[in-house]
Amino acid sequence: MSDLMLEVNALEVRYGAVQALRGVSLDVRRGEIVSLIGTNGAGKSSTLMAISGIVRASAGGITFEGRSILGRPAHEIVAGGLAQVPEGRRVFPRLTVRENLEMGAFLQRGPIGTDLDRVHALFPVLEERSQQLAGTLSGGEQQMLAIGRALMGRPRLLMMDEPSMGIAPILVARIFEAIRELNGQGLTVLLVEQNARAALRLSSRAFVVENGRTTITGSGSELLHDERIASAYLGGA
């Protein structure tokens, strides 16, 4: 089996007359954490949504585990082992925590108890709040729930869009710790994150997206110490 898990080539996306992506290319190898960094509006979220089938690419190629997924419906992509935790969490607010997790397993056949145990071990608060309505959770707890819901689909590659946005610092630390734990368990991660410094520290490799194109790539450590990246995304540090 090839180590190359995801390959995106010259991806273009349009929203009507607006071209959001103008040639994004990236790759993710099995077992990595790979980050996309860039300013707001650079095209990072559009890249994830095109990969997961939520928006349709107008040009380019997307290959997951050796098979093209370009143009495939989102539910087929999820069933194939690629899941996304969306920006803004988007939990079902009027369903309980347990019901949200069960929704994540909608494609699974057979018992899901082992999957629930895995999520509860990662985020014990979700077990404690299992009968609480998801809309009453804090932002950080909702982010944990969104991650847990995605894990219920048993993905091999998990894409995460801005997991630290709008979350208290103490829970941000727990979210990043959980990403590291999941990766240590063998889950491959593609991460979009506003906190570029934290993302680069966590990542095997990273890609910079600017104006709808990937412009710079390197290891997390290399980009963390790159003066261009420091000036643009790390506050000049």
Short mmCIF file of C-alpha atoms in Angstrom, two decimals, residues 1-236:
data_model
loop_
_atom_site.label_atom_id
_atom_site.label_comp_id
_atom_site.label_asym_id
_atom_site.label_seq_id
_atom_site.Cartn_x
_atom_site.Cartn_y
_atom_site.Cartn_z
CA MET A 1 0.00 0.00 0.00
CA SER A 2 1.35 3.40 -0.99
CA ASP A 3 2.25 5.90 1.73
CA LEU A 4 0.60 8.61 -0.38
CA MET A 5 -2.92 8.91 0.99
CA LEU A 6 -4.31 12.12 -0.52
CA GLU A 7 -3.15 13.98 -3.61
CA VAL A 8 -4.64 17.25 -4.84
CA ASN A 9 -3.46 18.59 -8.19
CA ALA A 10 -4.08 22.09 -9.61
CA LEU A 11 -7.47 22.34 -7.92
CA GLU A 12 -9.77 25.16 -8.99
CA VAL A 13 -13.09 26.17 -7.40
CA ARG A 14 -15.52 28.89 -8.45
CA TYR A 15 -18.47 30.41 -6.62
CA GLY A 16 -20.32 31.97 -9.51
CA ALA A 17 -18.06 34.65 -10.96
CA VAL A 18 -15.63 34.44 -8.02
CA GLN A 19 -12.67 32.09 -8.37
CA ALA A 20 -11.76 30.87 -4.88
CA LEU A 21 -9.05 28.37 -5.83
CA ARG A 22 -6.64 28.99 -8.69
CA GLY A 23 -4.44 25.90 -8.63
CA VAL A 24 -4.04 24.36 -5.17
CA SER A 25 -1.76 21.32 -5.07
CA LEU A 26 -0.89 19.32 -1.97
CA ASP A 27 -0.35 15.80 -0.74
CA VAL A 28 -0.78 13.95 2.53
CA ARG A 29 1.09 10.77 3.42
CA ARG A 30 -0.25 8.07 5.65
CA GLY A 31 0.32 8.82 9.34
CA GLU A 32 1.09 12.52 8.90
CA ILE A 33 -0.40 15.68 10.30
CA VAL A 34 -0.35 18.21 7.45
CA SER A 35 -1.44 21.82 7.92
CA LEU A 36 -2.74 24.44 5.54
CA ILE A 37 -1.98 27.96 6.70
CA GLY A 38 -2.85 31.32 5.20
CA THR A 39 -4.89 34.44 5.73
CA ASN A 40 -8.69 34.54 5.88
CA GLY A 41 -10.07 34.18 2.37
CA ALA A 42 -6.94 32.54 0.99
CA GLY A 43 -8.84 29.39 0.00
CA LYS A 44 -8.08 26.96 2.83
CA SER A 45 -11.69 26.08 3.69
CA SER A 46 -12.64 25.87 0.02
CA THR A 47 -9.86 23.34 -0.43
CA LEU A 48 -11.23 21.10 2.33
CA MET A 49 -14.81 21.44 1.08
CA ALA A 50 -13.77 20.49 -2.45
CA ILE A 51 -11.87 17.45 -1.18
CA SER A 52 -14.87 16.31 0.88
CA GLY A 53 -17.33 16.84 -1.99
CA ILE A 54 -19.28 19.68 -0.40
CA VAL A 55 -18.39 22.03 -3.24
CA ARG A 56 -17.62 21.01 -6.80
CA ALA A 57 -14.20 21.67 -8.29
CA SER A 58 -14.16 23.35 -11.69
CA ALA A 59 -10.76 21.89 -12.60
CA GLY A 60 -7.96 19.76 -11.18
CA GLY A 61 -7.73 16.35 -9.59
CA ILE A 62 -8.29 14.79 -6.16
CA THR A 63 -7.09 11.25 -5.42
CA PHE A 64 -7.67 9.43 -2.13
CA GLU A 65 -5.85 6.14 -1.54
CA GLY A 66 -5.16 5.78 -5.24
CA ARG A 67 -8.71 6.43 -6.47
CA SER A 68 -10.14 9.63 -7.90
CA ILE A 69 -12.84 11.16 -5.71
CA LEU A 70 -13.31 14.24 -7.87
CA GLY A 71 -17.01 14.85 -8.38
CA ARG A 72 -18.14 12.07 -6.06
CA PRO A 73 -20.97 12.88 -3.61
CA ALA A 74 -19.98 13.70 -0.05
CA HIS A 75 -21.60 10.62 1.51
CA GLU A 76 -19.55 8.33 -0.74
CA ILE A 77 -16.36 10.12 0.25
CA VAL A 78 -17.21 9.73 3.94
CA ALA A 79 -18.02 6.06 3.42
CA GLY A 80 -14.64 5.69 1.72
CA GLY A 81 -12.76 6.77 4.85
CA LEU A 82 -12.35 10.55 4.59
CA ALA A 83 -14.23 12.79 7.04
CA GLN A 84 -14.29 16.51 7.78
CA VAL A 85 -14.85 18.45 11.00
CA PRO A 86 -16.34 21.69 9.63
CA GLU A 87 -15.51 25.23 10.59
CA GLY A 88 -17.95 26.46 13.22
CA ARG A 89 -18.57 22.92 14.52
CA ARG A 90 -22.13 22.68 13.15
CA VAL A 91 -23.44 20.24 15.71
CA PHE A 92 -27.17 19.47 15.78
CA PRO A 93 -28.18 21.80 18.63
CA ARG A 94 -31.57 20.25 19.39
CA LEU A 95 -30.22 16.70 19.55
CA THR A 96 -28.45 15.30 22.59
CA VAL A 97 -24.72 14.70 22.66
CA ARG A 98 -25.36 10.95 22.28
CA GLU A 99 -27.69 11.50 19.33
CA ASN A 100 -25.10 13.71 17.61
CA LEU A 101 -22.52 10.94 17.97
CA GLU A 102 -24.97 8.38 16.65
CA MET A 103 -25.55 10.62 13.61
CA GLY A 104 -21.84 10.37 12.88
CA ALA A 105 -22.18 6.59 12.63
CA PHE A 106 -25.08 6.67 10.14
CA LEU A 107 -23.07 4.74 7.54
CA GLN A 108 -21.89 2.07 9.95
CA ARG A 109 -23.38 -1.39 10.09
CA GLY A 110 -23.55 -3.26 13.34
CA PRO A 111 -22.82 -2.15 16.91
CA ILE A 112 -21.17 1.20 17.54
CA GLY A 113 -20.31 0.67 21.21
CA THR A 114 -16.57 0.43 20.55
CA ASP A 115 -16.70 3.70 18.61
CA LEU A 116 -18.54 5.43 21.45
CA ASP A 117 -15.99 4.08 23.93
CA ARG A 118 -13.17 5.52 21.83
CA VAL A 119 -14.78 8.96 21.69
CA HIS A 120 -15.59 8.93 25.41
CA ALA A 121 -12.01 7.94 26.25
CA LEU A 122 -10.74 10.87 24.19
CA PHE A 123 -13.29 13.36 25.55
CA PRO A 124 -14.78 12.12 28.86
CA VAL A 125 -17.01 15.20 29.11
CA LEU A 126 -19.06 13.87 26.20
CA GLU A 127 -19.98 10.80 28.19
CA GLU A 128 -20.84 12.96 31.21
CA ARG A 129 -23.06 15.16 29.02
CA SER A 130 -24.49 12.37 26.86
CA GLN A 131 -28.13 13.37 27.49
CA GLN A 132 -27.52 17.12 27.34
CA LEU A 133 -28.67 19.06 24.27
CA ALA A 134 -25.68 19.84 22.08
CA GLY A 135 -26.74 23.48 21.72
CA THR A 136 -26.22 24.04 25.46
CA LEU A 137 -22.56 22.98 25.42
CA SER A 138 -19.71 25.49 25.50
CA GLY A 139 -17.85 26.22 22.27
CA GLY A 140 -14.98 23.95 23.26
CA GLU A 141 -17.30 21.12 24.21
CA GLN A 142 -19.13 21.49 20.89
CA GLN A 143 -15.78 21.25 19.10
CA MET A 144 -15.05 18.03 20.96
CA LEU A 145 -18.46 16.77 19.93
CA ALA A 146 -17.86 17.67 16.29
CA ILE A 147 -14.57 15.78 16.35
CA GLY A 148 -16.19 12.83 18.10
CA ARG A 149 -19.04 12.77 15.58
CA ALA A 150 -16.52 12.59 12.72
CA LEU A 151 -14.61 9.79 14.46
CA MET A 152 -17.81 7.74 14.67
CA GLY A 153 -17.53 7.31 10.89
CA ARG A 154 -14.18 5.50 11.37
CA PRO A 155 -12.17 7.72 9.01
CA ARG A 156 -8.62 6.97 7.96
CA LEU A 157 -8.05 10.63 7.07
CA LEU A 158 -9.63 13.37 9.18
CA MET A 159 -9.78 16.94 7.90
CA MET A 160 -10.29 19.65 10.51
CA ASP A 161 -11.24 23.24 9.70
CA GLU A 162 -10.25 25.83 12.34
CA PRO A 163 -10.68 23.63 15.43
CA SER A 164 -9.46 26.34 17.84
CA MET A 165 -11.72 29.15 16.58
CA GLY A 166 -13.81 30.77 19.31
CA ILE A 167 -12.69 28.40 22.05
CA ALA A 168 -11.31 29.17 25.52
CA PRO A 169 -7.51 28.71 25.69
CA ILE A 170 -7.66 25.84 28.21
CA LEU A 171 -9.90 23.86 25.86
CA VAL A 172 -7.80 24.78 22.82
CA ALA A 173 -4.89 23.01 24.51
CA ARG A 174 -7.06 19.92 24.99
CA ILE A 175 -8.15 19.97 21.33
CA PHE A 176 -4.55 20.06 20.12
CA GLU A 177 -3.59 17.34 22.58
CA ALA A 178 -6.43 15.21 21.21
CA ILE A 179 -5.21 15.73 17.62
CA ARG A 180 -1.78 14.53 18.67
CA GLU A 181 -3.31 11.51 20.45
CA LEU A 182 -5.40 10.56 17.43
CA ASN A 183 -2.40 10.82 15.15
CA GLY A 184 -0.44 8.64 17.57
CA GLN A 185 -3.19 6.04 17.20
CA GLY A 186 -2.63 6.02 13.43
CA LEU A 187 -5.14 8.60 12.18
CA THR A 188 -3.90 10.84 9.37
CA VAL A 189 -4.89 14.51 9.74
CA LEU A 190 -5.21 17.45 7.34
CA LEU A 191 -5.55 20.59 9.44
CA VAL A 192 -6.65 24.14 8.64
CA GLU A 193 -5.88 26.31 11.65
CA GLN A 194 -5.78 30.06 12.34
CA ASN A 195 -3.16 29.54 15.05
CA ALA A 196 -0.32 28.98 12.61
CA ARG A 197 2.33 28.62 15.29
CA ALA A 198 0.45 25.81 17.08
CA ALA A 199 -0.37 24.12 13.78
CA LEU A 200 3.24 24.14 12.59
CA ARG A 201 4.49 22.77 15.90
CA LEU A 202 2.05 19.89 15.54
CA SER A 203 2.59 19.15 11.85
CA SER A 204 4.88 16.86 9.91
CA ARG A 205 4.55 19.17 6.91
CA ALA A 206 2.62 22.27 5.93
CA PHE A 207 1.46 24.16 2.86
CA VAL A 208 0.87 27.89 2.60
CA VAL A 209 -2.21 28.94 0.62
CA GLU A 210 -2.23 32.48 -0.80
CA ASN A 211 -4.85 33.90 -3.16
CA GLY A 212 -6.19 30.46 -4.01
CA ARG A 213 -2.80 28.89 -4.71
CA THR A 214 -0.29 26.85 -2.71
CA THR A 215 2.91 28.87 -2.65
CA ILE A 216 5.27 27.49 -0.01
CA THR A 217 5.71 24.01 1.44
CA GLY A 218 8.07 22.41 3.92
CA SER A 219 8.24 20.60 7.22
CA GLY A 220 6.44 22.14 10.15
CA SER A 221 9.77 22.97 11.75
CA GLU A 222 11.16 24.56 8.57
CA LEU A 223 8.16 26.83 8.12
CA LEU A 224 8.07 27.68 11.83
CA HIS A 225 11.56 29.18 11.43
CA ASP A 226 11.06 30.66 7.95
CA GLU A 227 11.30 34.47 8.10
CA ARG A 228 8.63 34.87 5.41
CA ILE A 229 6.17 32.77 7.41
CA ALA A 230 7.09 34.50 10.69
CA SER A 231 6.47 37.91 9.20
CA ALA A 232 3.15 37.02 7.53
CA TYR A 233 1.55 34.54 9.93
CA LEU A 234 3.43 34.40 13.23
CA GLY A 235 3.40 38.03 14.27
CA GLY A 236 6.96 38.60 13.14
#
